[in-house]
Coordinates of C-alpha atoms and ligand atoms in Angstrom, one line a residue:
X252 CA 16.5 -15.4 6.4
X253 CA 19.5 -15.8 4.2
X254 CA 20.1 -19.4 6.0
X255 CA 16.7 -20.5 5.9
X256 CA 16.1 -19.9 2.4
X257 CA 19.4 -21.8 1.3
X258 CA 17.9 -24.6 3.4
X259 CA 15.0 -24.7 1.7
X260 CA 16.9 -25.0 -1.5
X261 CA 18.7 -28.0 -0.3
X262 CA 15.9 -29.5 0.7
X263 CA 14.4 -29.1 -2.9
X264 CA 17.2 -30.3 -4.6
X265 CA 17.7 -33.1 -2.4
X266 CA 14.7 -34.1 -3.7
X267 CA 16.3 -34.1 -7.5
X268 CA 15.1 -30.6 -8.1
X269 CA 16.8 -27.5 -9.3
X270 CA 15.8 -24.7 -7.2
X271 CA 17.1 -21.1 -6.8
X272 CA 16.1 -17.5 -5.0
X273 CA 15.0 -14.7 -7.5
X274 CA 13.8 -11.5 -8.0
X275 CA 13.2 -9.1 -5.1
X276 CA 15.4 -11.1 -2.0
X277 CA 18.3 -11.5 -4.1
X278 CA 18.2 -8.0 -5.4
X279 CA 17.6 -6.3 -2.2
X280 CA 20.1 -8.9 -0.9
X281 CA 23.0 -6.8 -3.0
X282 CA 21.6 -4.2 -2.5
X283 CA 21.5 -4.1 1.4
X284 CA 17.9 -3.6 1.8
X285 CA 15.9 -5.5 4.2
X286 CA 13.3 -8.3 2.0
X287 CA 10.1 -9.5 4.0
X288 CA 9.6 -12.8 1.6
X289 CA 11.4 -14.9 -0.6
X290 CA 10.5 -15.7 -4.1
X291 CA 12.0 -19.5 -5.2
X292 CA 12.3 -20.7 -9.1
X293 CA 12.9 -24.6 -9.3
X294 CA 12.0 -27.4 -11.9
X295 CA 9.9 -28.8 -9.1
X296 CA 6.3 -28.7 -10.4
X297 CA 3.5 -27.1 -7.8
X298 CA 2.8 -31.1 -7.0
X299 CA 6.2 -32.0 -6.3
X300 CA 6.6 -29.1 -3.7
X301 CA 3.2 -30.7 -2.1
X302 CA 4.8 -33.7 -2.2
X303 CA 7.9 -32.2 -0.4
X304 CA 6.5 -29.9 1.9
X305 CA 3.4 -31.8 3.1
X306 CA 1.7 -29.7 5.4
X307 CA 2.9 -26.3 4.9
X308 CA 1.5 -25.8 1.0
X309 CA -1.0 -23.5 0.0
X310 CA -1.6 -23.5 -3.5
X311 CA -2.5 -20.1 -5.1
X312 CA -4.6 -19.3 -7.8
X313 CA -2.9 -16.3 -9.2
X314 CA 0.1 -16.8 -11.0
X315 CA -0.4 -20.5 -11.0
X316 CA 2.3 -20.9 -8.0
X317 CA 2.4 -21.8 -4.3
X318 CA 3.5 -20.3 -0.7
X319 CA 5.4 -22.3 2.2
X320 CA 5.6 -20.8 5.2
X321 CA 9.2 -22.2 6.2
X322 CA 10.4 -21.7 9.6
X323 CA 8.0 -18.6 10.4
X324 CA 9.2 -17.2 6.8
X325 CA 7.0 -16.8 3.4
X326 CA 8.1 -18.6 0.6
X327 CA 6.7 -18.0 -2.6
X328 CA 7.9 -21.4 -5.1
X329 CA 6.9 -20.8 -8.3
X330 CA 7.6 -23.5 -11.2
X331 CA 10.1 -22.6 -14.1
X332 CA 7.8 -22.0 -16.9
X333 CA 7.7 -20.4 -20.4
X334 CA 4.5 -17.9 -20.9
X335 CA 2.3 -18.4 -23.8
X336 CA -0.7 -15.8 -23.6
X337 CA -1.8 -13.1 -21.9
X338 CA -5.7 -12.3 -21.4
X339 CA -6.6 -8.5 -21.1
X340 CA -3.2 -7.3 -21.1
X341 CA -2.9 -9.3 -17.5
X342 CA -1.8 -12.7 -16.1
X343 CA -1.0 -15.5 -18.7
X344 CA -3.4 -17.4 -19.4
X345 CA -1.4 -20.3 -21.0
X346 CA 2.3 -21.5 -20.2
X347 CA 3.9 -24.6 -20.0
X348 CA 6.6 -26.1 -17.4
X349 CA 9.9 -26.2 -18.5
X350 CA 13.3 -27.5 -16.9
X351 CA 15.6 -24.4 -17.5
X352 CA 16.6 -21.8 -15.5
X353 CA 17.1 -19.2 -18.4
X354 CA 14.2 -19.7 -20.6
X355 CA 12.3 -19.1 -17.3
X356 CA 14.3 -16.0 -16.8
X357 CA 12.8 -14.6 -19.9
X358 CA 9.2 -14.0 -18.7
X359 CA 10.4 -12.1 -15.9
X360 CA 9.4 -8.3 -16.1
X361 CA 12.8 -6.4 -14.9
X362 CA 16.5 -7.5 -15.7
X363 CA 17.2 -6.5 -12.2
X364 CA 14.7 -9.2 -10.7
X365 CA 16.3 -11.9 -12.8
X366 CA 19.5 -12.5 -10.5
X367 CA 19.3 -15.4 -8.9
X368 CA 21.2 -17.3 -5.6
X369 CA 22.0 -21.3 -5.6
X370 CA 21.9 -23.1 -2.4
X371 CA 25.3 -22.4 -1.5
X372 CA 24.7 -18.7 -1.2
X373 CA 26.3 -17.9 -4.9
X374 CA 25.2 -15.5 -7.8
X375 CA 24.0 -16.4 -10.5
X376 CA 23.6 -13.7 -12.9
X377 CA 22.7 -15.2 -16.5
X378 CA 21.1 -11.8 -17.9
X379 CA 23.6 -9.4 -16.3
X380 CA 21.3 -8.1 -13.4
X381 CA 24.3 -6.5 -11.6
X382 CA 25.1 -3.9 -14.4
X383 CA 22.0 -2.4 -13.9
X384 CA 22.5 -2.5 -10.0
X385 CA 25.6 -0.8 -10.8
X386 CA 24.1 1.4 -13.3
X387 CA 21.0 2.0 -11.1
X388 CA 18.5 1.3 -13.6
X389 CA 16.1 -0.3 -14.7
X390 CA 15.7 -2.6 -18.2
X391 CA 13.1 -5.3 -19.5
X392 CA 13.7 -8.8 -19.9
X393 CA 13.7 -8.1 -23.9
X394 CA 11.7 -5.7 -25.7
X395 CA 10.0 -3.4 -23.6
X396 CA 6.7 -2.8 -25.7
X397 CA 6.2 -6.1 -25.7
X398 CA 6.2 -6.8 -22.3
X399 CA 3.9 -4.5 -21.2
X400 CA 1.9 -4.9 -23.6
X401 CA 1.1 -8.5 -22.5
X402 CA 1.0 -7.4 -18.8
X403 CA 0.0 -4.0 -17.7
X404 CA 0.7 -4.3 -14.4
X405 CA 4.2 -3.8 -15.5
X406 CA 3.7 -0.1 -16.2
X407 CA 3.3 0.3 -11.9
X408 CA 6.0 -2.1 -11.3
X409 CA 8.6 -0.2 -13.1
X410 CA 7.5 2.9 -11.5
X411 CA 7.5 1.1 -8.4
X412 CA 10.8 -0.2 -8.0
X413 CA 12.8 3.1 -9.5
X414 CA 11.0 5.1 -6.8
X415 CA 11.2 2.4 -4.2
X416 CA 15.0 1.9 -4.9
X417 CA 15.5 5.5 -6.5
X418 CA 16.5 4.3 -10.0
X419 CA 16.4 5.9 -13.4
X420 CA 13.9 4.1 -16.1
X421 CA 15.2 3.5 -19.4
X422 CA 14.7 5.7 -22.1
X423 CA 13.5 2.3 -23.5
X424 CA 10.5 1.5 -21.1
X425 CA 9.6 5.0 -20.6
X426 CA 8.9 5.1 -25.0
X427 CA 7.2 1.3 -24.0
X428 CA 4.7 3.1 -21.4
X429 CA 3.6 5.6 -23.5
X430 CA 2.8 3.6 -25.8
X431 CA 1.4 1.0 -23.6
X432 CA -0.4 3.2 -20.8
X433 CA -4.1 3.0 -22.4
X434 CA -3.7 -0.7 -21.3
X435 CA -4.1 0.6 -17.6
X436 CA -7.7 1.1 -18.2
X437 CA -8.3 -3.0 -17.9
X438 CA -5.8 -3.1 -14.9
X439 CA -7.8 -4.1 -12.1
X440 CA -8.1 -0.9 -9.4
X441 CA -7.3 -3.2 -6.7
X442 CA -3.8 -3.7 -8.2
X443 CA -3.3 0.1 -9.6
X444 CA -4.4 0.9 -5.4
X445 CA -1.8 -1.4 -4.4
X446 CA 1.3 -0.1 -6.8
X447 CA 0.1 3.3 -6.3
X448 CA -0.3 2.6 -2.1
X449 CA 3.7 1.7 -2.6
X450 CA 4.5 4.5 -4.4
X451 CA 3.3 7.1 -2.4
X452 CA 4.4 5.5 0.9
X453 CA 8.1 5.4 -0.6
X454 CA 10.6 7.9 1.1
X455 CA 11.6 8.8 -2.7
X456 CA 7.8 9.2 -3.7
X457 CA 8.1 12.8 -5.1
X458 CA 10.6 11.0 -7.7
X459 CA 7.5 8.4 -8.3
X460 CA 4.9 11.4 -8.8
X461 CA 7.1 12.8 -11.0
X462 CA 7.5 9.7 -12.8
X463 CA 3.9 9.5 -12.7
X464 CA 3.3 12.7 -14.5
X465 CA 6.1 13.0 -16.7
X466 CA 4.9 9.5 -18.3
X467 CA 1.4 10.9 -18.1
X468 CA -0.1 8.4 -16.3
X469 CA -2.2 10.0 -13.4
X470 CA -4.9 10.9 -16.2
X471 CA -4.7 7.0 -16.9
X472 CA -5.1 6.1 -13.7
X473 CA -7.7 8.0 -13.0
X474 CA -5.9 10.6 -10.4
X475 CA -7.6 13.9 -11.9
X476 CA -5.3 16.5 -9.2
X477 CA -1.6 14.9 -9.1
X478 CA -0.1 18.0 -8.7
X479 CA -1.8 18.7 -5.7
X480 CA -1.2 15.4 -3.8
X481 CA -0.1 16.0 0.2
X482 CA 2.0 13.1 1.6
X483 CA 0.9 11.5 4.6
X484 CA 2.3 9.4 6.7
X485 CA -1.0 8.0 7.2
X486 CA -1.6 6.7 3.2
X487 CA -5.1 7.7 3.6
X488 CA -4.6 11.2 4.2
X489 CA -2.6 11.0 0.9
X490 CA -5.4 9.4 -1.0
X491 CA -7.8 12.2 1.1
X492 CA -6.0 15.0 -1.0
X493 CA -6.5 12.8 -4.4
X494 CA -9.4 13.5 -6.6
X495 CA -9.8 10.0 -7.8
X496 CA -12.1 7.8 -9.7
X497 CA -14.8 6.3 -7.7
X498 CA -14.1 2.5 -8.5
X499 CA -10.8 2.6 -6.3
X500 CA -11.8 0.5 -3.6
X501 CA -11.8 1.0 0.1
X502 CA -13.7 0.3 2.8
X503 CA -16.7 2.0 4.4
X504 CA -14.4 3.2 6.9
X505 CA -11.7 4.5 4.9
X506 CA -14.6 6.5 2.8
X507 CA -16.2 7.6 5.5
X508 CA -12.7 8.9 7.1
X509 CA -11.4 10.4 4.1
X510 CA -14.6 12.1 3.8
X511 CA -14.1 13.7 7.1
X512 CA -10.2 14.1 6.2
X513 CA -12.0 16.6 3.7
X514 CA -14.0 18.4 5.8
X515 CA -11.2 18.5 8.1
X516 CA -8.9 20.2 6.2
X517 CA -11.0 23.7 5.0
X518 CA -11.5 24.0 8.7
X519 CA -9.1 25.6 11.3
X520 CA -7.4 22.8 13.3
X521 CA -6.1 24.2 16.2
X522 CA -10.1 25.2 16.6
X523 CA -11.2 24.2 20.1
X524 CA -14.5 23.1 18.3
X525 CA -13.2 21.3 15.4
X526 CA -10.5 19.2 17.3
X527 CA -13.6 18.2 19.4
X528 CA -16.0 17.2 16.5
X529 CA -13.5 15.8 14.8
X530 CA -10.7 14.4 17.0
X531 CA -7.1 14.2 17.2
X532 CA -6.7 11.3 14.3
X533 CA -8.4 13.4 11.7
X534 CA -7.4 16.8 12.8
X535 CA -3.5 15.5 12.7
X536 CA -4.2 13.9 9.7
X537 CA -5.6 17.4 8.1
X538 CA -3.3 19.9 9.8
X539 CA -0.2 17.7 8.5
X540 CA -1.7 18.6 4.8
X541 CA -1.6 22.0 5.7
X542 CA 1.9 21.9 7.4
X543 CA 0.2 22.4 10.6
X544 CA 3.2 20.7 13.1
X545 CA 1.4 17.5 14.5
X546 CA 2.6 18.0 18.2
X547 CA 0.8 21.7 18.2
X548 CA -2.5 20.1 17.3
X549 CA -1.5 17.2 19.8
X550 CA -0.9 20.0 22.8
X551 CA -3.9 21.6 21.8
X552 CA -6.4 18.3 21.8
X553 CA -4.9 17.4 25.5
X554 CA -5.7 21.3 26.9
X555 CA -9.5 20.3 25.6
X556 CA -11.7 20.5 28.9
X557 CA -13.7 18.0 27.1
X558 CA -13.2 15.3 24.1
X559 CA -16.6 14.1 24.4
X560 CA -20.3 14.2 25.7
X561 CA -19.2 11.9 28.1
X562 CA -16.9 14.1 29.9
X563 CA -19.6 16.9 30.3
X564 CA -20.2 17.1 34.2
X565 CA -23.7 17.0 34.6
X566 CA -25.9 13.7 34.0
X567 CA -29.2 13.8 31.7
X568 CA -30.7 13.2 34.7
X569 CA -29.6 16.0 36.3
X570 CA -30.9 18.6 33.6
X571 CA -34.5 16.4 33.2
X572 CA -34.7 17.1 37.2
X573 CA -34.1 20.7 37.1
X574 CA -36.3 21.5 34.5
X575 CA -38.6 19.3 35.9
X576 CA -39.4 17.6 32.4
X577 CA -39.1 14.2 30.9
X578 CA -36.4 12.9 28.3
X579 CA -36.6 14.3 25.0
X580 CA -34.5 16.1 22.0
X581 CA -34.6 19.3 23.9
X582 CA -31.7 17.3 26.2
X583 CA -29.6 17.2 22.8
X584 CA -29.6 20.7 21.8
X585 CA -28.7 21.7 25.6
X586 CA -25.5 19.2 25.8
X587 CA -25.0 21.2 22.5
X588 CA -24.8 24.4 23.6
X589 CA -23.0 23.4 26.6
X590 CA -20.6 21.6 24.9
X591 CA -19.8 24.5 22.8
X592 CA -19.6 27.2 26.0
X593 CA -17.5 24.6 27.7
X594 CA -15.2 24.5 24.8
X595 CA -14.8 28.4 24.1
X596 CA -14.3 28.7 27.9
X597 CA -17.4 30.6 28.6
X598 CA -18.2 28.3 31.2
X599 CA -16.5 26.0 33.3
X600 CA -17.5 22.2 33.3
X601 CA -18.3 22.0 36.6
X602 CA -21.6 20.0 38.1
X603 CA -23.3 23.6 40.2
X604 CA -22.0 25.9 37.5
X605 CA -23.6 24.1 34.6
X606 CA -27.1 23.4 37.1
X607 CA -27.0 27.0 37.2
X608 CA -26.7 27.6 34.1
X609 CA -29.2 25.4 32.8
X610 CA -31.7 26.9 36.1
X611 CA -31.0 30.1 34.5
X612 CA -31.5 29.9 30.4
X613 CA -33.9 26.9 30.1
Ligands
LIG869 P1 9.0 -7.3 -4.0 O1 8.7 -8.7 -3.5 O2 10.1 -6.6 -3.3 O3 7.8 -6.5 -4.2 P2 9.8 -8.8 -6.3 O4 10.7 -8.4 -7.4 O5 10.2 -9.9 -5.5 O6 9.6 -7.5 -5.5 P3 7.3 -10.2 -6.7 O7 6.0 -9.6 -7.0 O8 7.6 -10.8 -5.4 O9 8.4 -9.0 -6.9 O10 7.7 -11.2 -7.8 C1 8.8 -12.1 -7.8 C2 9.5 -12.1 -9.2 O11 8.5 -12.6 -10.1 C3 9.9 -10.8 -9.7 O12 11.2 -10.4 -9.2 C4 9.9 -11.0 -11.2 O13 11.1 -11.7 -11.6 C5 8.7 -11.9 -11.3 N1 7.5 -11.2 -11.6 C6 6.5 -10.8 -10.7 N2 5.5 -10.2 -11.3 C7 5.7 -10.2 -12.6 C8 5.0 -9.7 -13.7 N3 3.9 -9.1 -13.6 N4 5.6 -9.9 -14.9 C9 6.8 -10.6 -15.1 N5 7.5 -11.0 -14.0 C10 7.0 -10.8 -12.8
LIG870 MG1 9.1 -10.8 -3.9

């Protein structure tokens, strides 16, 4: 990755431009984490890349910069620029191209994502990024109520990387965000999902609910039960035990599974009857809030005699015969009886025992 990225440098310079990595791959980079993309600053304007990189440029929208996809890896080239104005406490709305590394350093949210790599591989660190490596914290780019004021979305960030990278927040930002945190109302709830979806998906994410609260921002968010958050590995088992606004979006799917995630959960889940209605995904999901140990439920689910109507050994056919009758709802409620004897082992699921059975009580 390292390689590639230099080479794309070169190749951006060759072309009279200056061009260097920033922000999260060079950070990361020092600090041995792994980075899945690669953020790029150069004096090459969004049309000069085009120019440059032919086929492989897609322009985006947001943020005014562009992506490359670069021998298989994601490039994201943004222009050096100075920021004029913000709209909504979100995006600029006005800046202007400019030719210098530092003055585009400025706009950037965190002094640790300012550090920057040239194409030979070597630091450059014009705002002292590596102090607060060292220190393991985490600083503005300049006055912290200012910047997020102008960009909300900062608030999550901060949080984000001290819990992601377990760092300490300046005493400076965390006086900026209360201060600032009403601004969170405007944020969009895709973004606060995605921050938030980072957060609790961290290894350190009891530090980032503690952040969370101590900076009182889960009332601000619209989290109304912080404090009694479950982590799941499965991040919508976590947002199954939030009571949250209404406007967070997910899919009809993920409502509809969280919704049974609730259910779930006041129900016993080692139950031969719940794991059935319910299944294994959900149940897991549910015990694991409860500290139920996943491989029980697991063992438990596999001993079913039957996971669904399908596996019930007599045919709709069958019962209709016997009872010398036509299709109807009746068939229903007596594949629901049976498949709750079957389940509680009053009867066995096999064919002449259940044509018995059904001989006998219908
Ligand atoms: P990661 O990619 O690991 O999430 P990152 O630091 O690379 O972290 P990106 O969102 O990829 O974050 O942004 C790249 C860089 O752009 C950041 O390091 C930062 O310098 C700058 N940046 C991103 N978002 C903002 C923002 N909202 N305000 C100011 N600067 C920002
Ligand atoms: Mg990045």
């Amino acid at each position: 990755m390292l390689e590639t990225s230099l080479k794309l440098l070169k190749k951006i310079e060759n072309h009279g431009f200056k061009a260097y990595i920033v922000g999260g791959f060079v950070r990361d980079y020092l600090l041995n984490r792994p980075s899945l993309d690669v953020d790029i600053a150069t004096s090459a304007t969004p049309m000069d890349i085009k120019r440059i990189f032919k086929d492989i440029f897609i322009p985006k929208v947001e943020y005014g910069s562009v992506t490359v996809f670069y021998h298989n890896i994601r490039f994201e080239i943004t222009t050096f620029r100075r920021e004029l104005s913000y709209i909504n406490n979100r995006k600029p709305i006005e800046f202007e191209y400019i030719d210098d590394l530092y003055e585009d350093l400025q706009r950037r949210d965190f002094i640790i994502n300012t550090i920057c790599m040239n194409s030979d591989g070597e630091i450059i660190d014009l705002l002292n990024g590596k102090n607060d490596l060292d220190k393991k914290e985490i600083n503005t780019v300049g006055d912290s109520y200012k910047k997020f004021a102008e960009d909300s979305l900062r608030i999550l960030r901060a949080i984000r990387f001290a819990t992601i990278l377990d760092f300490k927040l300046s005493d400076e930002i965390k006086d900026a965000i209360k201060l600032t945190k009403h601004n969170l109302s405007s944020l969009s709830y895709q973004r606060k999902k995605e921050e938030l979806n980072k957060i609790f998906s961290s290894k350190n994410a009891r530090y980032g609910i503690s952040l969370l609260q101590e900076l009182e921002l889960d009332k601000e968010l619209e989290l109304y039960n912080l404090e009694d958050i479950t982590l799941n590995v499965d991040i919508i088992g976590t947002w199954a035990s939030l009571n949250i606004s209404e406007n967070y979006p997910f899919s009809r799917n993920e409502r509809e599974l969280i919704k049974k995630i609730r259910e779930a959960v006041t129900k016993d889940n080692l139950n031969n009857e719940v794991l059935y209605q319910y299944g294994l995904y959900v149940n897991s999901i549910a015990g694991a809030m409860k500290g139920i140990d996943k491989k029980k439920i697991t063992k438990k689910y596999e001993e079913l005699p039957i996971t669904n109507i399908q596996d019930i050994n007599i045919s709709g056919d069958e019962i209709m015969h016997i009872l010398n009758k036509k299709g109807g709802p009746y068939l229903k409620s007596i594949y629901g009886d049976l498949v709750s004897l079957i389940l509680n082992g009053k009867i066995e699921n096999d064919n002449n025992l259940l044509k018995n059975y059904v001989v006998n009580n219908y």
